[in-house]
Amino acid sequence: SLSQELLIVNVGRRMLTPNLMHLPPYLSAQVMPEKLGGGKQGKILLTLHSSKLRDFGLTQTSIYLGNELGEKVSQDNEMVVSTVLLPQFKDSESEGGVTMTNHPQMELSAETLQLPLEGKKKRTGEFVIANRGNAPLKVRSLQLFTDGIKVMLNKREIAPGEEAKLKVTIYRDELKKLRREPRVLMITNDPKKPKVTLHIQYR
């Protein structure tokens, strides 16, 4: 399990009962104190139970901070929680034919792609993914943190010394609706870089 504290403050005068709503089965929350007086600080301990996650890679959900029990949810009190579950690599074990002495080594052209829209409705660019190791590099999954973006990878298995191209297209009208920057999560069989977050800057 993994936990993170959220600090909260009651900026008003009346007593509040802070609570997190719409928690999925893999998240739990403990509010301390249960009631928060005016001007007082408190905290919420949010705990991830990774055994209840189904798949490797990205899982996202929206949870909502309420001032009272039974409060309605809205975008104003929404929090997006992103979790990434990774496979384990051990020095003494092989994973799909890959060991720590015989493994792929991913090299990226960049981890941030500059795609300024400059009034255009869409824009396209690419990341280059190279394998500098001595075993095939496998891109297990590509997942998007937001809408407004499409990706296309020309090959998912990259031989030693070879490269692949990840084409990225962003769409202005969809990006206008977002509060978060577009990102791509890539899961690979490189034991030193099993997870890479690729950022796209368009402003």
One Martini backbone bead per residue (centre of mass of N, CA, C, O) as a GRO file, in nm:
protein
  203
    1SER     BB    1   0.100   0.034   0.015
    2LEU     BB    2   0.003   0.383  -0.053
    3SER     BB    3   0.057   0.714   0.083
    4GLN     BB    4  -0.125   1.039   0.110
    5GLU     BB    5  -0.128   1.375   0.200
    6LEU     BB    6  -0.402   1.604   0.261
    7LEU     BB    7  -0.432   1.937   0.295
    8ILE     BB    8  -0.665   2.123   0.500
    9VAL     BB    9  -0.893   2.419   0.500
   10ASN     BB   10  -1.099   2.631   0.696
   11VAL     BB   11  -1.207   2.949   0.571
   12GLY     BB   12  -1.437   2.956   0.753
   13ARG     BB   13  -1.675   2.933   1.035
   14ARG     BB   14  -1.803   2.673   0.996
   15MET     BB   15  -1.866   2.355   1.044
   16LEU     BB   16  -1.699   2.067   0.909
   17THR     BB   17  -1.724   1.751   0.695
   18PRO     BB   18  -1.487   1.602   0.564
   19ASN     BB   19  -1.488   1.434   0.232
   20LEU     BB   20  -1.461   1.149   0.019
   21MET     BB   21  -1.585   1.089  -0.306
   22HIS     BB   22  -1.587   0.819  -0.516
   23LEU     BB   23  -1.437   0.573  -0.419
   24PRO     BB   24  -1.256   0.328  -0.506
   25PRO     BB   25  -1.149   0.013  -0.403
   26TYR     BB   26  -0.825   0.116  -0.415
   27LEU     BB   27  -0.939   0.341  -0.216
   28SER     BB   28  -0.864   0.524   0.088
   29ALA     BB   29  -0.994   0.727   0.373
   30GLN     BB   30  -0.864   0.961   0.629
   31VAL     BB   31  -1.004   1.185   0.857
   32MET     BB   32  -0.819   1.471   1.015
   33PRO     BB   33  -1.054   1.557   1.149
   34GLU     BB   34  -1.391   1.500   1.119
   35LYS     BB   35  -1.402   1.793   1.234
   36LEU     BB   36  -1.395   2.144   1.105
   37GLY     BB   37  -1.314   2.437   1.202
   38GLY     BB   38  -1.275   2.757   1.185
   39GLY     BB   39  -0.943   2.799   1.065
   40LYS     BB   40  -0.873   2.505   1.041
   41GLN     BB   41  -0.666   2.218   1.028
   42GLY     BB   42  -0.614   1.930   0.812
   43LYS     BB   43  -0.639   1.576   0.707
   44ILE     BB   44  -0.586   1.338   0.435
   45LEU     BB   45  -0.559   0.986   0.408
   46LEU     BB   46  -0.441   0.839   0.113
   47THR     BB   47  -0.496   0.498   0.000
   48LEU     BB   48  -0.325   0.248  -0.181
   49HIS     BB   49  -0.446  -0.073  -0.320
   50SER     BB   50  -0.274  -0.260  -0.544
   51SER     BB   51  -0.427  -0.544  -0.529
   52LYS     BB   52  -0.697  -0.394  -0.671
   53LEU     BB   53  -0.555  -0.384  -0.928
   54ARG     BB   54  -0.574  -0.515  -1.253
   55ASP     BB   55  -0.363  -0.340  -1.425
   56PHE     BB   56  -0.117  -0.244  -1.596
   57GLY     BB   57  -0.058   0.086  -1.550
   58LEU     BB   58  -0.312   0.308  -1.608
   59THR     BB   59  -0.518   0.467  -1.350
   60GLN     BB   60  -0.824   0.657  -1.350
   61THR     BB   61  -0.983   0.901  -1.125
   62SER     BB   62  -1.261   1.061  -0.968
   63ILE     BB   63  -1.265   1.275  -0.692
   64TYR     BB   64  -1.440   1.424  -0.398
   65LEU     BB   65  -1.463   1.720  -0.207
   66GLY     BB   66  -1.635   1.752   0.094
   67ASN     BB   67  -1.807   1.941   0.352
   68GLU     BB   68  -2.041   1.728   0.340
   69LEU     BB   69  -2.254   1.491   0.374
   70GLY     BB   70  -2.399   1.438   0.056
   71GLU     BB   71  -2.267   1.601  -0.143
   72LYS     BB   72  -2.231   1.739  -0.436
   73VAL     BB   73  -2.091   1.704  -0.742
   74SER     BB   74  -1.805   1.873  -0.905
   75GLN     BB   75  -1.554   2.047  -1.061
   76ASP     BB   76  -1.473   2.213  -0.802
   77ASN     BB   77  -1.425   1.912  -0.628
   78GLU     BB   78  -1.218   1.786  -0.818
   79MET     BB   79  -1.004   1.484  -0.834
   80VAL     BB   80  -0.730   1.346  -1.000
   81VAL     BB   81  -0.632   1.001  -1.001
   82SER     BB   82  -0.309   0.860  -1.059
   83THR     BB   83  -0.208   0.527  -1.149
   84VAL     BB   84   0.092   0.304  -1.150
   85LEU     BB   85   0.144  -0.027  -1.259
   86LEU     BB   86   0.428  -0.237  -1.210
   87PRO     BB   87   0.654  -0.447  -1.287
   88GLN     BB   88   0.884  -0.672  -1.163
   89PHE     BB   89   1.241  -0.660  -1.111
   90LYS     BB   90   1.500  -0.912  -1.092
   91ASP     BB   91   1.825  -1.003  -1.089
   92SER     BB   92   1.756  -1.335  -1.070
   93GLU     BB   93   1.543  -1.279  -1.297
   94SER     BB   94   1.333  -1.339  -1.556
   95GLU     BB   95   1.155  -1.131  -1.819
   96GLY     BB   96   1.081  -1.239  -2.109
   97GLY     BB   97   1.408  -1.293  -2.152
   98VAL     BB   98   1.494  -1.079  -1.932
   99THR     BB   99   1.786  -0.944  -1.795
  100MET     BB  100   2.021  -0.746  -1.630
  101THR     BB  101   2.247  -0.848  -1.860
  102ASN     BB  102   1.991  -0.888  -2.077
  103HIS     BB  103   1.891  -0.582  -2.205
  104PRO     BB  104   1.720  -0.320  -2.267
  105GLN     BB  105   1.777   0.032  -2.399
  106MET     BB  106   1.631   0.326  -2.365
  107GLU     BB  107   1.607   0.598  -2.614
  108LEU     BB  108   1.522   0.939  -2.628
  109SER     BB  109   1.481   1.230  -2.797
  110ALA     BB  110   1.245   1.297  -2.582
  111GLU     BB  111   1.007   1.404  -2.311
  112THR     BB  112   0.947   1.673  -2.480
  113LEU     BB  113   0.696   1.816  -2.691
  114GLN     BB  114   0.689   2.073  -2.932
  115LEU     BB  115   0.337   2.202  -3.014
  116PRO     BB  116   0.256   2.476  -3.143
  117LEU     BB  117  -0.038   2.592  -3.273
  118GLU     BB  118  -0.082   2.885  -3.380
  119GLY     BB  119  -0.409   2.850  -3.472
  120LYS     BB  120  -0.430   2.563  -3.513
  121LYS     BB  121  -0.623   2.264  -3.506
  122LYS     BB  122  -0.351   2.099  -3.563
  123ARG     BB  123  -0.070   1.881  -3.452
  124THR     BB  124   0.248   1.725  -3.553
  125GLY     BB  125   0.466   1.472  -3.409
  126GLU     BB  126   0.779   1.316  -3.271
  127PHE     BB  127   0.912   1.028  -3.131
  128VAL     BB  128   1.223   0.868  -3.060
  129ILE     BB  129   1.289   0.511  -3.027
  130ALA     BB  130   1.567   0.358  -2.880
  131ASN     BB  131   1.791   0.064  -2.887
  132ARG     BB  132   2.094   0.017  -2.672
  133GLY     BB  133   2.080  -0.276  -2.631
  134ASN     BB  134   2.069  -0.668  -2.611
  135ALA     BB  135   1.747  -0.652  -2.636
  136PRO     BB  136   1.432  -0.645  -2.686
  137LEU     BB  137   1.206  -0.378  -2.719
  138LYS     BB  138   0.898  -0.338  -2.533
  139VAL     BB  139   0.581  -0.197  -2.593
  140ARG     BB  140   0.314  -0.255  -2.393
  141SER     BB  141   0.209   0.054  -2.349
  142LEU     BB  142  -0.032   0.319  -2.435
  143GLN     BB  143  -0.129   0.611  -2.245
  144LEU     BB  144  -0.378   0.855  -2.174
  145PHE     BB  145  -0.450   1.132  -1.968
  146THR     BB  146  -0.602   1.269  -2.217
  147ASP     BB  147  -0.751   1.443  -2.428
  148GLY     BB  148  -0.652   1.573  -2.752
  149ILE     BB  149  -0.504   1.292  -2.834
  150LYS     BB  150  -0.287   1.110  -3.066
  151VAL     BB  151  -0.137   0.782  -3.129
  152MET     BB  152   0.152   0.632  -3.320
  153LEU     BB  153   0.312   0.316  -3.356
  154ASN     BB  154   0.519   0.140  -3.582
  155LYS     BB  155   0.652  -0.031  -3.328
  156ARG     BB  156   0.668  -0.259  -3.038
  157GLU     BB  157   0.938  -0.397  -3.148
  158ILE     BB  158   1.289  -0.339  -3.068
  159ALA     BB  159   1.579  -0.384  -3.183
  160PRO     BB  160   1.894  -0.380  -3.158
  161GLY     BB  161   1.976  -0.058  -3.296
  162GLU     BB  162   1.687   0.041  -3.318
  163GLU     BB  163   1.386   0.219  -3.431
  164ALA     BB  164   1.108   0.426  -3.333
  165LYS     BB  165   0.784   0.587  -3.401
  166LEU     BB  166   0.600   0.848  -3.230
  167LYS     BB  167   0.298   0.968  -3.314
  168VAL     BB  168   0.167   1.306  -3.260
  169THR     BB  169  -0.171   1.436  -3.208
  170ILE     BB  170  -0.326   1.752  -3.180
  171TYR     BB  171  -0.637   1.920  -3.052
  172ARG     BB  172  -0.763   2.221  -2.992
  173ASP     BB  173  -1.069   2.186  -2.907
  174GLU     BB  174  -1.008   1.968  -2.684
  175LEU     BB  175  -0.790   2.125  -2.515
  176LYS     BB  176  -0.977   2.359  -2.408
  177LYS     BB  177  -1.123   2.156  -2.186
  178LEU     BB  178  -0.862   2.143  -2.029
  179ARG     BB  179  -0.658   2.134  -1.711
  180ARG     BB  180  -0.447   1.946  -1.847
  181GLU     BB  181  -0.180   1.816  -1.971
  182PRO     BB  182  -0.061   1.638  -2.221
  183ARG     BB  183  -0.006   1.277  -2.186
  184VAL     BB  184   0.221   0.992  -2.202
  185LEU     BB  185   0.216   0.648  -2.127
  186MET     BB  186   0.501   0.425  -2.098
  187ILE     BB  187   0.540   0.070  -2.124
  188THR     BB  188   0.821  -0.141  -2.051
  189ASN     BB  189   1.111  -0.385  -2.055
  190ASP     BB  190   1.285  -0.177  -1.914
  191PRO     BB  191   1.424  -0.196  -1.599
  192LYS     BB  192   1.510   0.126  -1.591
  193LYS     BB  193   1.233   0.200  -1.793
  194PRO     BB  194   0.915   0.110  -1.742
  195LYS     BB  195   0.850   0.429  -1.705
  196VAL     BB  196   0.711   0.690  -1.922
  197THR     BB  197   0.662   1.043  -1.944
  198LEU     BB  198   0.506   1.226  -2.196
  199HIS     BB  199   0.529   1.557  -2.310
  200ILE     BB  200   0.297   1.824  -2.421
  201GLN     BB  201   0.356   2.137  -2.579
  202TYR     BB  202   0.120   2.413  -2.707
  203ARG     BB  203   0.171   2.724  -2.591
   0.00000   0.00000   0.00000
